C-alpha cells in the first residue's frame, strides 16, 4: 500500500464530515466555508466535488451565491438515516423477510420503542 493510499480516508468519511458541518451551520455554506470548518488539509476542489456528489444524491440543496453555490442539508440527520433505510429496503424483493430480520436483531429497548411508534400511528398523526 502506498503512502497516499494509507493516508486516504475511508469511503463516506468525507461526506459524513461535510454533512456534520452543514448540520451545525445556521445558514447555507459555500465550499470555502465548509473547507475552513473541516480544516485546511482538504483542497477546496475536493470539498466542492463532495458537495456536488451530495447534491446529485439529493442529500443537500444548493442556491446561487455569487459565481458559485451555497449548500444546506436537505434534511436533518434522522431524516437522512430513515431515507437510507428505505433505500436499502427497496433493494430487496422480499421486504417481509428483510423487515423480519431487522426486527429480530433489535435490542429490547429498540423493539419497545418501535412498538410504541407503530402504536401511535402515522407520523402525520403526531403533534
mmCIF file of C-alpha atoms in Angstrom:
data_model
loop_
_atom_site.group_PDB
_atom_site.id
_atom_site.type_symbol
_atom_site.label_atom_id
_atom_site.label_comp_id
_atom_site.label_asym_id
_atom_site.label_seq_id
_atom_site.Cartn_x
_atom_site.Cartn_y
_atom_site.Cartn_z
ATOM 1 C CA UNK A 1 0.000 0.000 0.000
ATOM 2 C CA UNK A 2 1.492 3.360 -0.987
ATOM 3 C CA UNK A 3 1.744 6.324 1.380
ATOM 4 C CA UNK A 4 -1.049 8.128 -0.454
ATOM 5 C CA UNK A 5 -3.369 5.111 -0.163
ATOM 6 C CA UNK A 6 -2.514 4.739 3.522
ATOM 7 C CA UNK A 7 -3.465 8.387 4.184
ATOM 8 C CA UNK A 8 -6.726 8.145 2.245
ATOM 9 C CA UNK A 9 -9.907 8.445 4.307
ATOM 10 C CA UNK A 10 -12.443 5.603 4.323
ATOM 11 C CA UNK A 11 -15.294 5.895 1.825
ATOM 12 C CA UNK A 12 -18.068 8.069 3.183
ATOM 13 C CA UNK A 13 -15.981 9.701 5.899
ATOM 14 C CA UNK A 14 -15.566 12.941 3.951
ATOM 15 C CA UNK A 15 -19.270 13.049 3.085
ATOM 16 C CA UNK A 16 -20.132 12.492 6.742
ATOM 17 C CA UNK A 17 -17.787 15.274 7.796
ATOM 18 C CA UNK A 18 -19.235 17.684 5.259
ATOM 19 C CA UNK A 19 -22.786 16.850 6.366
ATOM 20 C CA UNK A 20 -21.830 17.357 10.025
ATOM 21 C CA UNK A 21 -20.517 20.828 9.171
ATOM 22 C CA UNK A 22 -23.686 21.705 7.252
ATOM 23 C CA UNK A 23 -25.957 20.431 10.051
ATOM 24 C CA UNK A 24 -24.055 22.546 12.588
ATOM 25 C CA UNK A 25 -24.332 25.702 10.472
ATOM 26 C CA UNK A 26 -27.062 28.314 10.902
ATOM 27 C CA UNK A 27 -27.162 29.075 7.181
ATOM 28 C CA UNK A 28 -26.091 27.578 3.854
ATOM 29 C CA UNK A 29 -22.318 27.413 3.388
ATOM 30 C CA UNK A 30 -20.044 27.829 0.393
ATOM 31 C CA UNK A 31 -17.410 25.190 -0.349
ATOM 32 C CA UNK A 32 -14.764 27.539 1.047
ATOM 33 C CA UNK A 33 -16.641 27.884 4.336
ATOM 34 C CA UNK A 34 -17.057 24.106 4.570
ATOM 35 C CA UNK A 35 -13.342 23.678 3.844
ATOM 36 C CA UNK A 36 -12.456 26.082 6.668
ATOM 37 C CA UNK A 37 -14.700 24.249 9.098
ATOM 38 C CA UNK A 38 -13.182 20.883 8.148
ATOM 39 C CA UNK A 39 -9.592 22.095 8.347
ATOM 40 C CA UNK A 40 -7.158 23.333 5.747
ATOM 41 C CA UNK A 41 -5.839 19.854 4.872
ATOM 42 C CA UNK A 42 -8.547 19.404 2.218
ATOM 43 C CA UNK A 43 -8.436 21.236 -1.086
ATOM 44 C CA UNK A 44 -11.430 23.427 -1.870
ATOM 45 C CA UNK A 45 -11.888 21.492 -5.107
ATOM 46 C CA UNK A 46 -12.210 18.272 -3.091
ATOM 47 C CA UNK A 47 -14.868 19.865 -0.883
ATOM 48 C CA UNK A 48 -16.681 21.156 -3.973
ATOM 49 C CA UNK A 49 -16.633 17.673 -5.501
ATOM 50 C CA UNK A 50 -18.075 16.153 -2.319
ATOM 51 C CA UNK A 51 -20.800 18.810 -2.156
ATOM 52 C CA UNK A 52 -21.662 18.238 -5.825
ATOM 53 C CA UNK A 53 -21.936 14.479 -5.250
ATOM 54 C CA UNK A 54 -24.145 15.047 -2.199
ATOM 55 C CA UNK A 55 -26.326 17.372 -4.290
ATOM 56 C CA UNK A 56 -26.592 14.773 -7.058
ATOM 57 C CA UNK A 57 -27.753 12.233 -4.441
ATOM 58 C CA UNK A 58 -30.373 14.686 -3.125
ATOM 59 C CA UNK A 59 -28.678 14.850 0.275
ATOM 60 C CA UNK A 60 -28.012 18.593 0.096
ATOM 61 C CA UNK A 61 -29.703 21.514 -1.631
ATOM 62 C CA UNK A 62 -27.913 24.459 -3.135
ATOM 63 C CA UNK A 63 -28.596 28.045 -4.090
ATOM 64 C CA UNK A 64 -26.576 30.512 -6.100
ATOM 65 C CA UNK A 65 -24.092 32.507 -4.041
ATOM 66 C CA UNK A 66 -22.099 34.809 -6.295
ATOM 67 C CA UNK A 67 -20.432 32.750 -9.022
ATOM 68 C CA UNK A 68 -20.825 29.512 -7.084
ATOM 69 C CA UNK A 69 -23.258 27.848 -4.720
ATOM 70 C CA UNK A 70 -24.042 27.726 -1.034
ATOM 71 C CA UNK A 71 -25.149 24.353 0.313
ATOM 72 C CA UNK A 72 -27.501 23.228 3.068
ATOM 73 C CA UNK A 73 -28.650 19.767 4.149
ATOM 74 C CA UNK A 74 -31.860 18.576 2.511
ATOM 75 C CA UNK A 75 -32.954 17.064 5.833
ATOM 76 C CA UNK A 76 -31.758 16.509 9.373
ATOM 77 C CA UNK A 77 -29.606 13.531 10.418
ATOM 78 C CA UNK A 78 -32.544 11.297 11.478
ATOM 79 C CA UNK A 79 -34.307 12.060 8.192
ATOM 80 C CA UNK A 80 -31.225 11.084 6.203
ATOM 81 C CA UNK A 81 -30.844 7.843 8.149
ATOM 82 C CA UNK A 82 -34.501 6.989 7.535
ATOM 83 C CA UNK A 83 -34.037 7.722 3.832
ATOM 84 C CA UNK A 84 -31.037 5.381 3.718
ATOM 85 C CA UNK A 85 -33.018 2.665 5.486
ATOM 86 C CA UNK A 86 -35.840 2.991 2.917
ATOM 87 C CA UNK A 87 -33.291 2.822 0.103
ATOM 88 C CA UNK A 88 -31.795 -0.380 1.478
ATOM 89 C CA UNK A 89 -35.238 -1.916 1.986
ATOM 90 C CA UNK A 90 -36.180 -1.124 -1.608
ATOM 91 C CA UNK A 91 -33.192 -3.127 -2.898
ATOM 92 C CA UNK A 92 -34.671 -6.473 -1.838
ATOM 93 C CA UNK A 93 -37.751 -8.092 -3.368
ATOM 94 C CA UNK A 94 -38.711 -9.854 -0.117
ATOM 95 C CA UNK A 95 -39.410 -6.828 2.049
ATOM 96 C CA UNK A 96 -41.147 -9.003 4.639
ATOM 97 C CA UNK A 97 -38.018 -11.095 5.155
ATOM 98 C CA UNK A 98 -35.817 -8.019 5.407
ATOM 99 C CA UNK A 99 -38.109 -6.356 7.939
ATOM 100 C CA UNK A 100 -38.453 -9.583 9.943
ATOM 101 C CA UNK A 101 -34.663 -9.955 10.097
ATOM 102 C CA UNK A 102 -34.272 -6.294 11.049
ATOM 103 C CA UNK A 103 -36.816 -6.550 13.871
ATOM 104 C CA UNK A 104 -35.342 -9.842 15.134
ATOM 105 C CA UNK A 105 -31.981 -8.120 15.579
ATOM 106 C CA UNK A 106 -33.285 -5.117 17.551
ATOM 107 C CA UNK A 107 -32.350 -4.678 21.184
ATOM 108 C CA UNK A 108 -35.211 -4.996 23.674
ATOM 109 C CA UNK A 109 -35.209 -1.213 24.130
ATOM 110 C CA UNK A 110 -35.338 -0.532 20.377
ATOM 111 C CA UNK A 111 -38.092 -3.112 19.916
ATOM 112 C CA UNK A 112 -40.182 -1.420 22.621
ATOM 113 C CA UNK A 113 -39.576 1.965 21.011
ATOM 114 C CA UNK A 114 -40.586 0.659 17.589
ATOM 115 C CA UNK A 115 -43.752 -0.903 19.034
ATOM 116 C CA UNK A 116 -44.653 2.396 20.716
ATOM 117 C CA UNK A 117 -44.090 4.330 17.490
ATOM 118 C CA UNK A 118 -46.204 1.883 15.496
ATOM 119 C CA UNK A 119 -48.999 2.078 18.094
ATOM 120 C CA UNK A 120 -49.055 5.889 17.743
ATOM 121 C CA UNK A 121 -49.958 5.650 14.050
ATOM 122 C CA UNK A 122 -48.537 7.558 11.074
ATOM 123 C CA UNK A 123 -46.085 10.383 11.797
ATOM 124 C CA UNK A 124 -48.575 12.875 10.393
ATOM 125 C CA UNK A 125 -50.951 11.984 13.228
ATOM 126 C CA UNK A 126 -48.455 13.034 15.913
ATOM 127 C CA UNK A 127 -48.406 16.531 17.414
#
